[in-house]
mmCIF file of C-alpha atoms in Angstrom:
data_model
loop_
_atom_site.group_PDB
_atom_site.id
_atom_site.type_symbol
_atom_site.label_atom_id
_atom_site.label_comp_id
_atom_site.label_asym_id
_atom_site.label_seq_id
_atom_site.Cartn_x
_atom_site.Cartn_y
_atom_site.Cartn_z
ATOM 1 C CA LEU A 1322 17.037 18.726 -5.900
ATOM 2 C CA ASN A 1323 14.481 20.466 -3.727
ATOM 3 C CA THR A 1324 14.185 23.249 -6.302
ATOM 4 C CA ARG A 1325 12.679 20.747 -8.749
ATOM 5 C CA VAL A 1326 9.007 19.848 -9.028
ATOM 6 C CA SER A 1327 8.228 16.838 -6.843
ATOM 7 C CA TYR A 1328 5.008 14.985 -7.583
ATOM 8 C CA GLU A 1329 5.531 13.090 -4.346
ATOM 9 C CA LYS A 1330 4.871 16.342 -2.499
ATOM 10 C CA THR A 1331 2.138 17.770 -4.716
ATOM 11 C CA ARG A 1332 -0.665 16.271 -6.768
ATOM 12 C CA ASP A 1333 -1.158 19.349 -8.934
ATOM 13 C CA PHE A 1334 -0.468 17.549 -12.223
ATOM 14 C CA LYS A 1335 -1.873 15.087 -14.740
ATOM 15 C CA MET A 1336 -0.224 11.928 -16.035
ATOM 16 C CA ASP A 1337 0.091 13.396 -19.508
ATOM 17 C CA ASP A 1338 2.250 16.193 -18.078
ATOM 18 C CA LEU A 1339 5.006 13.578 -17.877
ATOM 19 C CA ASP A 1340 7.330 13.100 -20.842
ATOM 20 C CA LEU A 1341 9.610 10.078 -21.178
ATOM 21 C CA LYS A 1342 11.580 11.649 -24.026
ATOM 22 C CA ARG A 1343 13.247 14.109 -21.667
ATOM 23 C CA VAL A 1344 14.307 11.191 -19.454
ATOM 24 C CA VAL A 1345 15.810 9.347 -22.426
ATOM 25 C CA ASP A 1346 17.624 12.504 -23.529
ATOM 26 C CA ALA A 1347 19.133 12.912 -20.054
ATOM 27 C CA LEU A 1348 20.173 9.249 -19.919
ATOM 28 C CA ASP A 1349 21.779 9.431 -23.356
ATOM 29 C CA GLU A 1350 23.877 12.421 -22.293
ATOM 30 C CA PHE A 1351 24.647 11.541 -18.669
ATOM 31 C CA CYS A 1352 24.624 7.728 -18.715
ATOM 32 C CA ASP A 1353 26.458 6.401 -21.740
ATOM 33 C CA GLY A 1354 25.834 2.641 -22.011
ATOM 34 C CA TRP A 1355 22.629 2.675 -19.943
ATOM 35 C CA LYS A 1356 20.840 0.342 -22.355
ATOM 36 C CA ASP A 1357 23.401 -2.428 -21.769
ATOM 37 C CA ILE A 1358 22.287 -3.154 -18.203
ATOM 38 C CA LYS A 1359 19.867 -6.076 -17.679
ATOM 39 C CA TYR A 1360 16.792 -4.520 -16.056
ATOM 40 C CA VAL A 1361 14.015 -6.013 -13.939
ATOM 41 C CA HIS A 1362 10.981 -3.715 -13.846
ATOM 42 C CA VAL A 1363 8.496 -3.950 -10.958
ATOM 43 C CA ALA A 1364 5.117 -2.207 -10.592
ATOM 44 C CA GLY A 1365 2.054 -2.600 -8.364
ATOM 45 C CA SER A 1366 0.100 -1.024 -5.530
ATOM 46 C CA LYS A 1367 1.381 -3.238 -2.756
ATOM 47 C CA GLY A 1368 4.482 -5.340 -2.162
ATOM 48 C CA GLU A 1369 6.458 -4.085 -5.160
ATOM 49 C CA GLY A 1370 9.204 -2.759 -2.880
ATOM 50 C CA SER A 1371 9.568 -6.100 -1.123
ATOM 51 C CA VAL A 1372 9.615 -8.020 -4.409
ATOM 52 C CA SER A 1373 12.260 -5.646 -5.788
ATOM 53 C CA HIS A 1374 14.463 -6.166 -2.736
ATOM 54 C CA LEU A 1375 13.990 -9.957 -2.828
ATOM 55 C CA ILE A 1376 15.068 -10.142 -6.465
ATOM 56 C CA SER A 1377 18.029 -7.852 -5.838
ATOM 57 C CA ASP A 1378 19.100 -9.786 -2.730
ATOM 58 C CA TYR A 1379 18.995 -13.099 -4.582
ATOM 59 C CA LEU A 1380 21.052 -11.769 -7.502
ATOM 60 C CA LEU A 1381 23.590 -10.350 -5.043
ATOM 61 C CA ARG A 1382 23.865 -13.585 -3.034
ATOM 62 C CA SER A 1383 24.332 -15.427 -6.330
ATOM 63 C CA GLY A 1384 27.522 -13.477 -7.014
ATOM 64 C CA ASN A 1385 26.252 -10.634 -9.206
ATOM 65 C CA LYS A 1386 26.783 -6.895 -9.007
ATOM 66 C CA VAL A 1387 23.301 -5.442 -8.646
ATOM 67 C CA GLY A 1388 21.733 -1.999 -8.661
ATOM 68 C CA LEU A 1389 18.402 -1.295 -6.961
ATOM 69 C CA PHE A 1390 16.248 1.804 -7.394
ATOM 70 C CA THR A 1391 13.220 2.169 -5.093
ATOM 71 C CA SER A 1392 10.942 4.853 -3.713
ATOM 72 C CA PRO A 1393 9.955 6.512 -1.515
ATOM 73 C CA HIS A 1394 12.713 6.555 1.065
ATOM 74 C CA VAL A 1395 11.900 6.134 4.752
ATOM 75 C CA VAL A 1396 14.715 7.883 6.618
ATOM 76 C CA SER A 1397 17.424 8.882 4.122
ATOM 77 C CA ILE A 1398 17.188 9.730 0.423
ATOM 78 C CA CYS A 1399 20.270 7.548 -0.054
ATOM 79 C CA GLU A 1400 18.016 4.500 0.482
ATOM 80 C CA ARG A 1401 16.638 4.977 -3.033
ATOM 81 C CA ILE A 1402 19.884 4.046 -4.767
ATOM 82 C CA MET A 1403 21.551 0.816 -3.699
ATOM 83 C CA VAL A 1404 24.555 -0.932 -5.215
ATOM 84 C CA SER A 1405 25.189 -4.544 -4.221
ATOM 85 C CA GLY A 1406 23.112 -4.285 -1.071
ATOM 86 C CA GLU A 1407 24.460 -0.966 0.215
ATOM 87 C CA ASN A 1408 22.854 2.465 0.091
ATOM 88 C CA VAL A 1409 24.788 5.006 -1.925
ATOM 89 C CA SER A 1410 26.858 7.045 0.543
ATOM 90 C CA GLU A 1411 25.983 10.672 1.284
ATOM 91 C CA ASP A 1412 29.273 11.786 -0.291
ATOM 92 C CA ASP A 1413 28.619 9.778 -3.455
ATOM 93 C CA PHE A 1414 25.044 11.060 -3.600
ATOM 94 C CA ALA A 1415 26.223 14.656 -3.303
ATOM 95 C CA ASN A 1416 28.818 13.981 -6.001
ATOM 96 C CA LEU A 1417 26.118 12.612 -8.314
ATOM 97 C CA VAL A 1418 24.022 15.755 -7.829
ATOM 98 C CA GLU A 1419 27.040 17.968 -8.531
ATOM 99 C CA ARG A 1420 27.918 16.024 -11.685
ATOM 100 C CA PHE A 1421 24.337 16.127 -12.952
ATOM 101 C CA SER A 1422 23.985 19.857 -12.261
ATOM 102 C CA LYS A 1423 26.566 20.538 -14.981
ATOM 103 C CA PHE A 1424 24.111 19.294 -17.592
ATOM 104 C CA SER A 1425 21.200 21.399 -18.812
ATOM 105 C CA PHE A 1426 17.939 19.560 -18.103
ATOM 106 C CA PRO A 1427 15.850 22.167 -16.249
ATOM 107 C CA GLU A 1428 12.568 20.430 -17.097
ATOM 108 C CA LEU A 1429 13.359 17.187 -15.265
ATOM 109 C CA THR A 1430 11.435 16.524 -12.048
ATOM 110 C CA TYR A 1431 12.827 15.510 -8.654
ATOM 111 C CA PHE A 1432 12.020 11.845 -9.272
ATOM 112 C CA GLU A 1433 13.344 11.839 -12.833
ATOM 113 C CA ILE A 1434 16.699 13.243 -11.689
ATOM 114 C CA LEU A 1435 16.947 10.629 -8.939
ATOM 115 C CA PHE A 1436 16.324 7.891 -11.512
ATOM 116 C CA VAL A 1437 18.948 9.233 -13.919
ATOM 117 C CA MET A 1438 21.460 9.549 -11.059
ATOM 118 C CA ALA A 1439 20.708 5.965 -10.021
ATOM 119 C CA ILE A 1440 21.540 4.675 -13.490
ATOM 120 C CA ARG A 1441 24.781 6.704 -13.488
ATOM 121 C CA SER A 1442 25.644 5.159 -10.118
ATOM 122 C CA PHE A 1443 24.950 1.664 -11.462
ATOM 123 C CA LEU A 1444 27.165 2.258 -14.490
ATOM 124 C CA ASP A 1445 29.987 3.596 -12.309
ATOM 125 C CA ALA A 1446 29.788 0.435 -10.198
ATOM 126 C CA GLY A 1447 29.672 -1.863 -13.232
ATOM 127 C CA VAL A 1448 26.461 -3.664 -12.279
ATOM 128 C CA ALA A 1449 25.187 -6.510 -14.447
ATOM 129 C CA PHE A 1450 21.575 -6.211 -13.254
ATOM 130 C CA ALA A 1451 19.406 -3.340 -12.082
ATOM 131 C CA VAL A 1452 16.035 -3.785 -10.371
ATOM 132 C CA LEU A 1453 13.735 -0.794 -10.828
ATOM 133 C CA GLU A 1454 10.619 -0.126 -8.763
ATOM 134 C CA VAL A 1455 8.040 2.064 -10.495
ATOM 135 C CA GLY A 1456 7.398 5.349 -8.710
ATOM 136 C CA LEU A 1457 3.833 6.115 -9.828
ATOM 137 C CA GLY A 1458 1.620 4.157 -12.204
ATOM 138 C CA GLY A 1459 3.904 2.744 -14.864
ATOM 139 C CA ARG A 1460 3.038 3.924 -18.369
ATOM 140 C CA LEU A 1461 4.655 7.357 -18.001
ATOM 141 C CA ASP A 1462 6.866 6.661 -15.000
ATOM 142 C CA ALA A 1463 10.490 7.679 -15.539
ATOM 143 C CA THR A 1464 11.609 4.074 -15.113
ATOM 144 C CA ASN A 1465 9.543 2.998 -18.125
ATOM 145 C CA VAL A 1466 12.270 3.884 -20.618
ATOM 146 C CA VAL A 1467 14.176 0.613 -20.162
ATOM 147 C CA SER A 1468 13.876 -2.664 -22.057
ATOM 148 C CA PRO A 1469 13.727 -5.190 -19.209
ATOM 149 C CA VAL A 1470 14.449 -8.912 -19.157
ATOM 150 C CA VAL A 1471 11.244 -9.386 -17.144
ATOM 151 C CA CYS A 1472 8.376 -7.225 -15.894
ATOM 152 C CA VAL A 1473 6.533 -7.766 -12.623
ATOM 153 C CA LEU A 1474 3.054 -6.588 -11.684
ATOM 154 C CA ASN A 1475 2.354 -7.140 -8.009
ATOM 155 C CA LYS A 1476 -0.969 -6.563 -6.228
ATOM 156 C CA VAL A 1477 -3.067 -3.820 -7.873
ATOM 157 C CA GLU A 1478 -5.626 -1.829 -5.887
ATOM 158 C CA MET A 1479 -7.530 1.448 -6.040
ATOM 159 C CA GLU A 1480 -4.865 4.069 -5.279
ATOM 160 C CA HIS A 1481 -3.872 7.537 -6.495
ATOM 161 C CA ALA A 1482 -7.274 7.706 -8.197
ATOM 162 C CA ASP A 1483 -6.935 11.466 -8.630
ATOM 163 C CA ILE A 1484 -3.964 10.863 -10.925
ATOM 164 C CA LEU A 1485 -4.177 7.313 -12.299
ATOM 165 C CA GLY A 1486 -7.949 7.195 -12.883
ATOM 166 C CA ASP A 1487 -11.106 6.673 -10.869
ATOM 167 C CA SER A 1488 -11.593 2.995 -11.714
ATOM 168 C CA LEU A 1489 -9.610 -0.172 -11.136
ATOM 169 C CA GLU A 1490 -9.512 -0.690 -14.900
ATOM 170 C CA ALA A 1491 -7.904 2.716 -15.456
ATOM 171 C CA ILE A 1492 -5.342 2.177 -12.692
ATOM 172 C CA LEU A 1493 -4.501 -1.285 -14.008
ATOM 173 C CA GLY A 1494 -4.088 0.176 -17.487
ATOM 174 C CA GLU A 1495 -1.491 2.648 -16.217
ATOM 175 C CA LYS A 1496 0.440 -0.053 -14.366
ATOM 176 C CA MET A 1497 0.270 -2.464 -17.305
ATOM 177 C CA GLY A 1498 1.990 0.253 -19.313
ATOM 178 C CA ILE A 1499 5.337 -1.267 -18.310
ATOM 179 C CA LYS A 1500 4.531 -4.419 -20.323
ATOM 180 C CA LYS A 1501 6.782 -4.762 -23.377
ATOM 181 C CA ASP A 1502 6.195 -6.967 -26.415
ATOM 182 C CA GLY A 1503 8.323 -10.090 -26.236
ATOM 183 C CA VAL A 1504 9.089 -9.600 -22.538
ATOM 184 C CA PRO A 1505 7.444 -11.929 -20.003
ATOM 185 C CA MET A 1506 5.422 -10.398 -17.184
ATOM 186 C CA VAL A 1507 4.928 -12.102 -13.823
ATOM 187 C CA VAL A 1508 1.626 -11.114 -12.226
ATOM 188 C CA GLY A 1509 1.243 -11.393 -8.483
ATOM 189 C CA TYR A 1510 -1.860 -12.361 -6.512
ATOM 190 C CA GLN A 1511 -4.812 -10.185 -7.514
ATOM 191 C CA SER A 1512 -8.494 -9.659 -6.838
ATOM 192 C CA ASP A 1513 -11.062 -11.417 -9.028
ATOM 193 C CA GLU A 1514 -11.793 -8.090 -10.716
ATOM 194 C CA VAL A 1515 -8.165 -7.626 -11.767
ATOM 195 C CA TYR A 1516 -7.933 -11.214 -12.998
ATOM 196 C CA ALA A 1517 -11.009 -10.619 -15.148
ATOM 197 C CA LEU A 1518 -9.457 -7.484 -16.630
ATOM 198 C CA LEU A 1519 -6.257 -9.378 -17.467
ATOM 199 C CA GLU A 1520 -7.987 -12.338 -19.092
ATOM 200 C CA GLY A 1521 -6.650 -13.121 -22.557
ATOM 201 C CA ARG A 1522 -3.429 -11.122 -22.205
ATOM 202 C CA GLU A 1523 -0.366 -12.814 -23.707
ATOM 203 C CA GLU A 1524 3.109 -13.340 -22.235
ATOM 204 C CA ILE A 1525 1.775 -13.256 -18.681
ATOM 205 C CA ILE A 1526 2.775 -15.687 -15.937
ATOM 206 C CA PHE A 1527 0.234 -15.721 -13.109
ATOM 207 C CA ALA A 1528 1.645 -16.560 -9.686
ATOM 208 C CA GLU A 1529 -1.672 -18.073 -8.652
ATOM 209 C CA LYS A 1530 -1.645 -20.501 -11.594
ATOM 210 C CA LYS A 1531 2.016 -21.449 -11.110
ATOM 211 C CA CYS A 1532 2.126 -21.629 -7.318
ATOM 212 C CA GLY A 1533 -1.507 -22.044 -6.269
ATOM 213 C CA LYS A 1534 -3.636 -19.776 -4.106
ATOM 214 C CA CYS A 1535 -1.903 -17.883 -1.330
ATOM 215 C CA ASN A 1536 -3.451 -15.815 1.468
ATOM 216 C CA ASP A 1537 -0.166 -14.840 3.118
ATOM 217 C CA PHE A 1538 1.162 -11.684 1.437
ATOM 218 C CA ARG A 1539 4.791 -12.431 2.392
ATOM 219 C CA GLU A 1540 4.656 -15.887 0.841
ATOM 220 C CA GLY A 1541 2.960 -14.321 -2.177
ATOM 221 C CA ASN A 1542 5.849 -11.890 -2.586
ATOM 222 C CA TYR A 1543 8.313 -14.780 -2.327
ATOM 223 C CA ASN A 1544 6.495 -16.684 -5.076
ATOM 224 C CA VAL A 1545 6.437 -13.666 -7.373
ATOM 225 C CA ALA A 1546 10.151 -12.999 -6.859
ATOM 226 C CA VAL A 1547 11.069 -16.620 -7.609
ATOM 227 C CA LEU A 1548 8.939 -16.709 -10.759
ATOM 228 C CA ALA A 1549 10.514 -13.470 -12.005
ATOM 229 C CA LEU A 1550 14.021 -14.791 -11.355
ATOM 230 C CA GLU A 1551 13.240 -18.048 -13.141
ATOM 231 C CA GLU A 1552 12.099 -16.152 -16.222
ATOM 232 C CA PHE A 1553 15.509 -14.650 -16.927
ATOM 233 C CA LEU A 1554 17.867 -16.962 -15.025
ATOM 234 C CA GLY A 1555 16.223 -20.262 -15.905
ATOM 235 C CA THR A 1556 16.581 -21.781 -12.433
ATOM 236 C CA VAL A 1557 16.611 -20.524 -8.854
ATOM 237 C CA ASP A 1558 18.788 -22.042 -6.141
ATOM 238 C CA VAL A 1559 16.349 -22.886 -3.339
ATOM 239 C CA GLY A 1560 19.094 -22.758 -0.717
ATOM 240 C CA VAL A 1561 20.201 -19.271 -1.738
ATOM 241 C CA PHE A 1562 16.636 -17.989 -1.852
ATOM 242 C CA SER A 1563 15.888 -19.513 1.561
ATOM 243 C CA ASP A 1564 18.912 -17.639 2.892
ATOM 244 C CA VAL A 1565 17.522 -14.426 1.368
ATOM 245 C CA ILE A 1566 14.185 -14.958 3.122
ATOM 246 C CA GLU A 1567 15.784 -15.800 6.444
ATOM 247 C CA ASN A 1568 17.732 -12.534 6.468
ATOM 248 C CA PHE A 1569 15.038 -10.379 4.890
ATOM 249 C CA GLN A 1570 13.971 -7.214 6.720
ATOM 250 C CA LEU A 1571 13.115 -3.821 5.319
ATOM 251 C CA VAL A 1572 12.902 -0.594 7.276
ATOM 252 C CA GLY A 1573 9.266 0.274 7.857
ATOM 253 C CA ARG A 1574 7.830 -3.073 6.706
ATOM 254 C CA PHE A 1575 6.590 -4.876 9.822
ATOM 255 C CA ASP A 1576 9.671 -3.429 11.441
ATOM 256 C CA VAL A 1577 9.532 -4.532 15.100
ATOM 257 C CA ARG A 1578 11.536 -2.598 17.697
ATOM 258 C CA GLU A 1579 11.787 -2.749 21.472
ATOM 259 C CA VAL A 1580 11.682 0.616 23.229
ATOM 260 C CA ASP A 1581 12.101 0.760 27.012
ATOM 261 C CA GLY A 1582 10.736 -2.765 27.332
ATOM 262 C CA LYS A 1583 7.741 -2.002 25.109
ATOM 263 C CA TRP A 1584 7.024 -3.246 21.585
ATOM 264 C CA VAL A 1585 6.665 -0.824 18.688
ATOM 265 C CA VAL A 1586 5.871 -1.950 15.125
ATOM 266 C CA PHE A 1587 6.471 0.284 12.100
ATOM 267 C CA ASP A 1588 4.606 -0.694 8.942
ATOM 268 C CA MET A 1589 3.990 1.297 5.744
ATOM 269 C CA ALA A 1590 0.499 -0.125 5.126
ATOM 270 C CA HIS A 1591 -1.692 2.513 3.476
ATOM 271 C CA THR A 1592 -4.423 0.607 1.622
ATOM 272 C CA LEU A 1593 -7.274 -1.529 2.926
ATOM 273 C CA SER A 1594 -5.715 -4.824 1.870
ATOM 274 C CA SER A 1595 -2.291 -3.891 3.242
ATOM 275 C CA MET A 1596 -3.987 -2.943 6.522
ATOM 276 C CA ASP A 1597 -5.642 -6.365 6.533
ATOM 277 C CA ALA A 1598 -2.228 -7.963 6.014
ATOM 278 C CA LEU A 1599 -0.790 -5.898 8.864
ATOM 279 C CA ILE A 1600 -3.629 -6.914 11.166
ATOM 280 C CA SER A 1601 -3.075 -10.589 10.290
ATOM 281 C CA GLN A 1602 0.619 -10.283 11.136
ATOM 282 C CA LEU A 1603 -0.166 -8.562 14.421
ATOM 283 C CA ARG A 1604 -2.554 -11.343 15.372
ATOM 284 C CA PHE A 1605 0.093 -13.953 14.567
ATOM 285 C CA TYR A 1606 3.128 -12.347 16.224
ATOM 286 C CA PHE A 1607 1.383 -10.402 19.003
ATOM 287 C CA ASN A 1608 -1.683 -12.519 19.703
ATOM 288 C CA ASN A 1609 -1.512 -11.728 23.421
ATOM 289 C CA PHE A 1610 -1.148 -7.978 22.902
ATOM 290 C CA ASP A 1611 -3.761 -5.333 22.138
ATOM 291 C CA PRO A 1612 -2.714 -3.026 19.280
ATOM 292 C CA VAL A 1613 -2.612 0.729 19.795
ATOM 293 C CA PHE A 1614 -2.397 2.469 16.423
ATOM 294 C CA LEU A 1615 -0.583 5.733 15.776
ATOM 295 C CA PHE A 1616 -1.336 6.652 12.182
ATOM 296 C CA SER A 1617 -1.611 9.392 9.601
ATOM 297 C CA LEU A 1618 -2.834 9.264 6.021
ATOM 298 C CA MET A 1619 -2.526 11.165 2.791
ATOM 299 C CA LYS A 1620 -5.720 12.798 1.547
ATOM 300 C CA ASP A 1621 -5.817 10.615 -1.573
ATOM 301 C CA LYS A 1622 -6.111 7.397 0.450
ATOM 302 C CA ASP A 1623 -9.293 5.669 1.608
ATOM 303 C CA VAL A 1624 -9.307 7.621 4.869
ATOM 304 C CA ASP A 1625 -12.788 6.560 6.025
ATOM 305 C CA GLY A 1626 -12.314 2.893 5.117
ATOM 306 C CA ILE A 1627 -8.900 2.573 6.755
ATOM 307 C CA THR A 1628 -9.987 4.460 9.870
ATOM 308 C CA GLU A 1629 -13.003 2.194 10.260
ATOM 309 C CA ARG A 1630 -10.893 -0.953 9.741
ATOM 310 C CA LEU A 1631 -8.269 -0.009 12.321
ATOM 311 C CA SER A 1632 -10.760 1.236 14.907
ATOM 312 C CA SER A 1633 -12.474 -2.175 14.816
ATOM 313 C CA VAL A 1634 -9.208 -3.812 15.899
ATOM 314 C CA GLY A 1635 -7.621 -1.514 18.453
ATOM 315 C CA GLU A 1636 -7.234 1.965 19.921
ATOM 316 C CA LEU A 1637 -6.819 4.657 17.273
ATOM 317 C CA ASN A 1638 -4.617 7.760 17.495
ATOM 318 C CA PHE A 1639 -4.818 9.924 14.359
ATOM 319 C CA VAL A 1640 -1.871 12.354 14.095
ATOM 320 C CA ASP A 1641 -0.637 14.958 11.605
ATOM 321 C CA CYS A 1642 2.633 14.052 9.873
ATOM 322 C CA GLY A 1643 3.147 17.626 8.684
ATOM 323 C CA GLU A 1644 2.950 16.993 4.943
ATOM 324 C CA GLU A 1645 1.017 19.134 2.470
ATOM 325 C CA ARG A 1646 -0.775 16.046 1.118
ATOM 326 C CA GLY A 1647 -1.567 14.714 4.574
ATOM 327 C CA VAL A 1648 -4.871 14.772 6.424
ATOM 328 C CA GLU A 1649 -4.706 17.621 8.927
ATOM 329 C CA VAL A 1650 -5.534 16.817 12.543
ATOM 330 C CA GLU A 1651 -4.830 18.617 15.808
ATOM 331 C CA GLU A 1652 -2.041 16.482 17.292
ATOM 332 C CA ASP A 1653 1.374 16.397 15.608
ATOM 333 C CA CYS A 1654 3.165 13.088 15.086
ATOM 334 C CA PHE A 1655 5.943 13.614 17.637
ATOM 335 C CA SER A 1656 3.756 14.559 20.594
ATOM 336 C CA GLY A 1657 1.399 11.750 19.610
ATOM 337 C CA TYR A 1658 4.233 9.218 19.518
ATOM 338 C CA GLU A 1659 5.528 10.222 22.933
ATOM 339 C CA ARG A 1660 2.039 10.282 24.463
ATOM 340 C CA VAL A 1661 1.128 6.827 23.167
ATOM 341 C CA LEU A 1662 4.512 5.295 24.028
ATOM 342 C CA ASN A 1663 4.483 6.691 27.573
ATOM 343 C CA GLY A 1664 0.957 5.383 28.144
ATOM 344 C CA LEU A 1665 1.552 1.949 26.579
ATOM 345 C CA LYS A 1666 0.751 -0.941 28.897
ATOM 346 C CA LYS A 1667 2.638 -4.235 29.110
ATOM 347 C CA ASP A 1668 -0.115 -6.084 27.246
ATOM 348 C CA GLN A 1669 -0.221 -3.553 24.388
ATOM 349 C CA VAL A 1670 1.828 -3.110 21.211
ATOM 350 C CA MET A 1671 2.169 0.262 19.527
ATOM 351 C CA VAL A 1672 1.717 0.212 15.744
ATOM 352 C CA VAL A 1673 2.941 3.201 13.715
ATOM 353 C CA THR A 1674 1.373 2.995 10.276
ATOM 354 C CA GLY A 1675 -0.523 4.652 7.430
ATOM 355 C CA SER A 1676 2.134 6.907 5.921
ATOM 356 C CA VAL A 1677 5.790 6.510 4.997
ATOM 357 C CA TYR A 1678 6.254 10.148 6.034
ATOM 358 C CA LEU A 1679 5.027 9.412 9.555
ATOM 359 C CA ILE A 1680 7.275 6.365 9.881
ATOM 360 C CA GLY A 1681 10.285 8.155 8.432
ATOM 361 C CA LYS A 1682 9.969 11.142 10.750
ATOM 362 C CA ILE A 1683 9.535 9.007 13.884
ATOM 363 C CA LEU A 1684 12.459 6.726 12.992
ATOM 364 C CA LYS A 1685 14.715 9.646 12.104
ATOM 365 C CA ARG A 1686 14.051 11.487 15.360
ATOM 366 C CA TYR A 1687 13.988 8.621 17.861
ATOM 367 C CA PHE A 1688 16.142 5.866 16.405
#
């Protein structure tokens, strides 16, 4: 897999370099029957991973076999392919790679192969539903070859502007590329600018119109997931969904851990609005603690804006997560983590944030 081009590692490409036909060709040869699965397709800049997991968890708790494909992974690549709530095992993952390697598709990228392997895994398990999280954009994302029962567009923000376009309208256009004629699309809570750009679109269900305004991003994700489920199931069992919420926790999403009597929070926030949501959660759950941030960022993020926002709230420790796309600074992430943790006072909470790579490397080494 690591011999293949990975656009997660490099940004030396344009959207039009992607080709969905090669993905379809690989699916037709490696995944006979792939069109028979009922797909839920989820895009967005923020919260799409949580919404995907919520939908998958509900379908599973309702007695269905469910596949879930998400990205990026935090600790293990096996996190990206889940069947009925469990990560694919390392042995099964290795077997999938070996099986795929016997086919001749040298032009497929790292992400495209992972997607094709996920569908093969879902078929082997006999899933009825598969929830797919878009990797980048939507229009030319590998996942955009399916005919879903419902599409979801969660919060859209300025992100990946070097690839998706340098305006909110351009970025929204790429993400709206997953919309299919005759297929309903549930739209999550958006900015006024995004709402204006979506005005007049057909077959769209707006969470804000159905459920009212919502300033809590977790509740917003819940509303979006319920609306999506209702679109293809008809009704949602409130008791089952409440059980999903009660047991809901994702690695690296306001992931609270106690280390030597000290509190450490891991959160994958990497945009201004997701940082605002993180800060709101910190104020609610740790209102008597001062946050100490350990963070790194990719170069294509709003580095100045995020740095300014975090520094206005608590102590800032900018570290290098060792990725080619990352902002280079003097201190590496491991020495920074140990320094901050060792110096953490009883009235402080350490917050590791800004990059999934930073969170993944810290969790993998220390937990």
